[in-house]
GROMACS .gro file of N, CA and C in nm:
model
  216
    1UNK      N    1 -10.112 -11.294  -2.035
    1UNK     CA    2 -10.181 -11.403  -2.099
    1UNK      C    3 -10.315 -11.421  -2.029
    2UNK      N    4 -10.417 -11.319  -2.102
    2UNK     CA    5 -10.522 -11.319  -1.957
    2UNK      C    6 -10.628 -11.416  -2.010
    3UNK      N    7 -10.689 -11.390  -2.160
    3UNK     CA    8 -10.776 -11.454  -2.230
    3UNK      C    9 -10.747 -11.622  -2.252
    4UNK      N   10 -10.832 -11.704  -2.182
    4UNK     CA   11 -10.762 -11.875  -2.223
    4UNK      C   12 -10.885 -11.929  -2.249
    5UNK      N   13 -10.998 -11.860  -2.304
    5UNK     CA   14 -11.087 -11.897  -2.337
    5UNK      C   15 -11.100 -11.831  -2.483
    6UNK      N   16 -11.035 -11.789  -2.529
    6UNK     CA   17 -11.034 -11.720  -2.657
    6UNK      C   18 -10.969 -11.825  -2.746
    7UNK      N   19 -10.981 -11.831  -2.886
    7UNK     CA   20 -10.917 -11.916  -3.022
    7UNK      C   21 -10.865 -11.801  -3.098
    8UNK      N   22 -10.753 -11.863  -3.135
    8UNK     CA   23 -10.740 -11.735  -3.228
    8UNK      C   24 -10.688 -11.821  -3.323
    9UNK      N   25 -10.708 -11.727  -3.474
    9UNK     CA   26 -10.689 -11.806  -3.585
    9UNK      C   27 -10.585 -11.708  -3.675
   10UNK      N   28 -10.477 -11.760  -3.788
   10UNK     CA   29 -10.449 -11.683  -3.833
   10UNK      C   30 -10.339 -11.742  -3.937
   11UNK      N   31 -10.429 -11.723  -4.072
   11UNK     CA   32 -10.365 -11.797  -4.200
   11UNK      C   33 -10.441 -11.948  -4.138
   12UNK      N   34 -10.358 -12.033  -4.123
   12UNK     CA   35 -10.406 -12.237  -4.182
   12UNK      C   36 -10.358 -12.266  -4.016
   13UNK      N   37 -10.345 -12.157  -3.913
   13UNK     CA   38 -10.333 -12.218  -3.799
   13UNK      C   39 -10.402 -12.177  -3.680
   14UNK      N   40 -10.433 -12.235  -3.560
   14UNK     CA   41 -10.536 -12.148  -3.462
   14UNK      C   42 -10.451 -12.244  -3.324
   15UNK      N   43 -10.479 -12.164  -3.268
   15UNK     CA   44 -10.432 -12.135  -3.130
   15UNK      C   45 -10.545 -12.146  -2.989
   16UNK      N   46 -10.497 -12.240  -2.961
   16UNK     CA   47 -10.623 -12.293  -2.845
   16UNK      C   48 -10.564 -12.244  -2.680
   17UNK      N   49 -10.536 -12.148  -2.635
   17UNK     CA   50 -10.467 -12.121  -2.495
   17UNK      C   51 -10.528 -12.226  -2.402
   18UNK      N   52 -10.674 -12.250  -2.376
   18UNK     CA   53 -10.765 -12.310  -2.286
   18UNK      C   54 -10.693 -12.493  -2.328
   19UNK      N   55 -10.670 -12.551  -2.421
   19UNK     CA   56 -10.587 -12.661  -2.455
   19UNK      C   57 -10.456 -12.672  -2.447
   20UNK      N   58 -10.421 -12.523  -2.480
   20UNK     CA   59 -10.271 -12.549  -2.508
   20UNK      C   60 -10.205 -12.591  -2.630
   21UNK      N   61 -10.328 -12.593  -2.756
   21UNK     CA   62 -10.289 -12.642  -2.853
   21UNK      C   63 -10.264 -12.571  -2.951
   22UNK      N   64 -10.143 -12.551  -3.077
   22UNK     CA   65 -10.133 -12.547  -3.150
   22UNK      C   66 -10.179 -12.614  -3.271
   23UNK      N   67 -10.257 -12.567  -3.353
   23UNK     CA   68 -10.312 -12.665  -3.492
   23UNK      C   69 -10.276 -12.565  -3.616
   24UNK      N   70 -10.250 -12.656  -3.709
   24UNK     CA   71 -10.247 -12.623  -3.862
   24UNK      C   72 -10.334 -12.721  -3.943
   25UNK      N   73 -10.422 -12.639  -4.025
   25UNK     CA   74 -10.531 -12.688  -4.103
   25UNK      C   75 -10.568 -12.816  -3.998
   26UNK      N   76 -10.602 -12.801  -3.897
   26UNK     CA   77 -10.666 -12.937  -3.748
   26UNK      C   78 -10.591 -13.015  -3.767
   27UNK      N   79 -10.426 -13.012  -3.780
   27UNK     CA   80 -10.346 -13.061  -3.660
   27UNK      C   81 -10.283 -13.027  -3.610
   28UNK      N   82 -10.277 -13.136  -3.484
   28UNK     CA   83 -10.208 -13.062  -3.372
   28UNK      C   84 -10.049 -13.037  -3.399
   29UNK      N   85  -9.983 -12.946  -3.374
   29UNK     CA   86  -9.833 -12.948  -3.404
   29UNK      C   87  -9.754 -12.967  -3.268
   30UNK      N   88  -9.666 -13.004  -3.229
   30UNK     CA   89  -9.594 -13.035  -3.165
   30UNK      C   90  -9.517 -12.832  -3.101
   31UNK      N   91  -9.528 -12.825  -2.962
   31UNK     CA   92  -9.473 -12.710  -2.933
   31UNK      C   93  -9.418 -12.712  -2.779
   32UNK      N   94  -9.303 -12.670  -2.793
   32UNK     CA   95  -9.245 -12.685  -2.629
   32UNK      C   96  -9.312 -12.562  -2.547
   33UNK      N   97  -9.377 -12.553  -2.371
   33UNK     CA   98  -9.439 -12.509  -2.354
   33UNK      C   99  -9.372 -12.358  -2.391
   34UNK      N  100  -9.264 -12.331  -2.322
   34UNK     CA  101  -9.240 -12.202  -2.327
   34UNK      C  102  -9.272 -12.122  -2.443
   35UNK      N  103  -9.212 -12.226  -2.535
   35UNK     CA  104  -9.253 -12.178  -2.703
   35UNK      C  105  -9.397 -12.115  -2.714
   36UNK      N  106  -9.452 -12.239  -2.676
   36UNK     CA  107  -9.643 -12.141  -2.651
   36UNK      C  108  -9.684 -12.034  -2.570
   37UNK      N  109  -9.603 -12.036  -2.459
   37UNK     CA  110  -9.655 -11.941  -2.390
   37UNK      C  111  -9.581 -11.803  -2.519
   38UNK      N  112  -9.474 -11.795  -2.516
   38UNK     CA  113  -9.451 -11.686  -2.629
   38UNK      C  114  -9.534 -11.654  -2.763
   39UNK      N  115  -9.590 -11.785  -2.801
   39UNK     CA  116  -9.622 -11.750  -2.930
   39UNK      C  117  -9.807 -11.711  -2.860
   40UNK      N  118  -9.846 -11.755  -2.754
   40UNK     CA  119  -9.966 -11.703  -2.721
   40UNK      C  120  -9.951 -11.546  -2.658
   41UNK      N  121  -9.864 -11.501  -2.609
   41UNK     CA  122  -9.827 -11.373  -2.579
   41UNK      C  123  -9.819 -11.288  -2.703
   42UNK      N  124  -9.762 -11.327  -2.815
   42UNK     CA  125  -9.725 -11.240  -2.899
   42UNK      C  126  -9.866 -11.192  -2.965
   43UNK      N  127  -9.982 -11.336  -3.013
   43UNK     CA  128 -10.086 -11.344  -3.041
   43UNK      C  129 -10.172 -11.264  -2.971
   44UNK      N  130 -10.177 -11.233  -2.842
   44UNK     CA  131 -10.293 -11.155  -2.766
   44UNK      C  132 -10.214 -11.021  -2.779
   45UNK      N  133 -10.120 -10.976  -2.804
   45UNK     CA  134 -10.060 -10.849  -2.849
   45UNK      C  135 -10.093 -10.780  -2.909
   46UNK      N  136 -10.119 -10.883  -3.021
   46UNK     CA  137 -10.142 -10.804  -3.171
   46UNK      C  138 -10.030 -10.732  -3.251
   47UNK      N  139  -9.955 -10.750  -3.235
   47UNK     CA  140  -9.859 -10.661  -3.326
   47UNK      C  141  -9.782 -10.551  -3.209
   48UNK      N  142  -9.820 -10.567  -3.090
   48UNK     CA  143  -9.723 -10.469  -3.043
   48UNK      C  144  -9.630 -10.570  -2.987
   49UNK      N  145  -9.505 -10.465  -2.964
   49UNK     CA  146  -9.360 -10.477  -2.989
   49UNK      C  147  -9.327 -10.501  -2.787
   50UNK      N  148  -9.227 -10.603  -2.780
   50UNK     CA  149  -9.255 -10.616  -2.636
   50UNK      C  150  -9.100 -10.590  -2.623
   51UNK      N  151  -9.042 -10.563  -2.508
   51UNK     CA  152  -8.923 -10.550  -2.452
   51UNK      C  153  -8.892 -10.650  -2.382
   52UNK      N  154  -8.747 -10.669  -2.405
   52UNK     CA  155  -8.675 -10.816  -2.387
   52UNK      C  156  -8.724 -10.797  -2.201
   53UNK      N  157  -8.716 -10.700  -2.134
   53UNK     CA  158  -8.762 -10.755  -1.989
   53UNK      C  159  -8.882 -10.793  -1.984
   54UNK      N  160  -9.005 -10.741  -2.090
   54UNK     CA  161  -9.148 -10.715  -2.060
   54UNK      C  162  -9.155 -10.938  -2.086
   55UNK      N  163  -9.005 -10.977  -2.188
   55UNK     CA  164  -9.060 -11.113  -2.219
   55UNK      C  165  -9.013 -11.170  -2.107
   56UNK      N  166  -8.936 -11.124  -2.076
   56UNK     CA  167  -8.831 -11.227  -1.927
   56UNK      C  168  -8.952 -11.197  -1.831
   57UNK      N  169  -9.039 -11.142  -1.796
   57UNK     CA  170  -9.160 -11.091  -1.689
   57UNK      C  171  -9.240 -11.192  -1.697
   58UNK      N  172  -9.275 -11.213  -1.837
   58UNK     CA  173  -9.382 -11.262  -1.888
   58UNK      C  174  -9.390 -11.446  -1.898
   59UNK      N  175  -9.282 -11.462  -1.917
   59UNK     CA  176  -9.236 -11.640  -1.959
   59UNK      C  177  -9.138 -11.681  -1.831
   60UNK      N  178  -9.111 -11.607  -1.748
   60UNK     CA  179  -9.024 -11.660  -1.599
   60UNK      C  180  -9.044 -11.557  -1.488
   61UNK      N  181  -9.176 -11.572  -1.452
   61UNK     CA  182  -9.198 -11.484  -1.382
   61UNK      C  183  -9.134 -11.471  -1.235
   62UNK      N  184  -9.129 -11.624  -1.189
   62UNK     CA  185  -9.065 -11.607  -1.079
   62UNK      C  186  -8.950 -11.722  -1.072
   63UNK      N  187  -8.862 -11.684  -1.176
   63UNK     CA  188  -8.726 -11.737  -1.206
   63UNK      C  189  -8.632 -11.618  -1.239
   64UNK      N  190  -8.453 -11.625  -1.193
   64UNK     CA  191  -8.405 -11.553  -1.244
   64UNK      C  192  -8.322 -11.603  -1.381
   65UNK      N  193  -8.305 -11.552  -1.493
   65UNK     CA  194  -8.334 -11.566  -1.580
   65UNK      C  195  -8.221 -11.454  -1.636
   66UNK      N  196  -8.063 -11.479  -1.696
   66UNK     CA  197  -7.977 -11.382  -1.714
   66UNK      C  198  -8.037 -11.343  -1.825
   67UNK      N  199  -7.980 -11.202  -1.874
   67UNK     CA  200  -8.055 -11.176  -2.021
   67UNK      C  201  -7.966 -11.274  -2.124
   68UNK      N  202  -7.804 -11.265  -2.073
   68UNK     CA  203  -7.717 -11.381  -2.149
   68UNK      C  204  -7.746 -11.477  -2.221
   69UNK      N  205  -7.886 -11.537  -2.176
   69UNK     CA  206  -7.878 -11.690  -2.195
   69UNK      C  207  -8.030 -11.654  -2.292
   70UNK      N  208  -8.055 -11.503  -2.317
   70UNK     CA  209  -8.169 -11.501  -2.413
   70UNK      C  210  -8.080 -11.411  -2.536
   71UNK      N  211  -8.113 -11.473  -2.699
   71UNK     CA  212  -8.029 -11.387  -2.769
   71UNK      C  213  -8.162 -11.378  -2.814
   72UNK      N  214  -8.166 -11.225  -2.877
   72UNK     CA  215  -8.221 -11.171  -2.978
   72UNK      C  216  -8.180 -11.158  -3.077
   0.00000   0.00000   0.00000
């Protein structure tokens, strides 16, 4: 998640990393953080495909974190 000065937009919603905000057509939506940090990870991706460790790396970096308690 390196870019937090970047917006990204896509369809009626945009993505503020540097806020932390989620908006649809400019409002703000309600998002639990982790939720954002995922949905801002997936967004700076672009379409590539991540591996269930590359997400456990990425969203708990220095937590242990069973895979158990993540379903895909």
């Amino acid at each position: 998640m390196a870019n937090r000065t970047a917006l990204y937009k896509f369809g009626s919603y945009q993505l503020d990393p540097a806020k932390r905000l989620l908006l649809r057509d400019g409002t703000t939506l309600p998002i639990a953080p982790k939720t954002f940090d995922l949905l801002q990870l997936l967004v700076e991706g672009r379409g590539r495909v991540f591996t269930k460790k590359e997400l456990m790396s990425a969203l708990w970096p220095d937590s242990f974190v069973e895979e158990a308690n993540l379903k895909f």
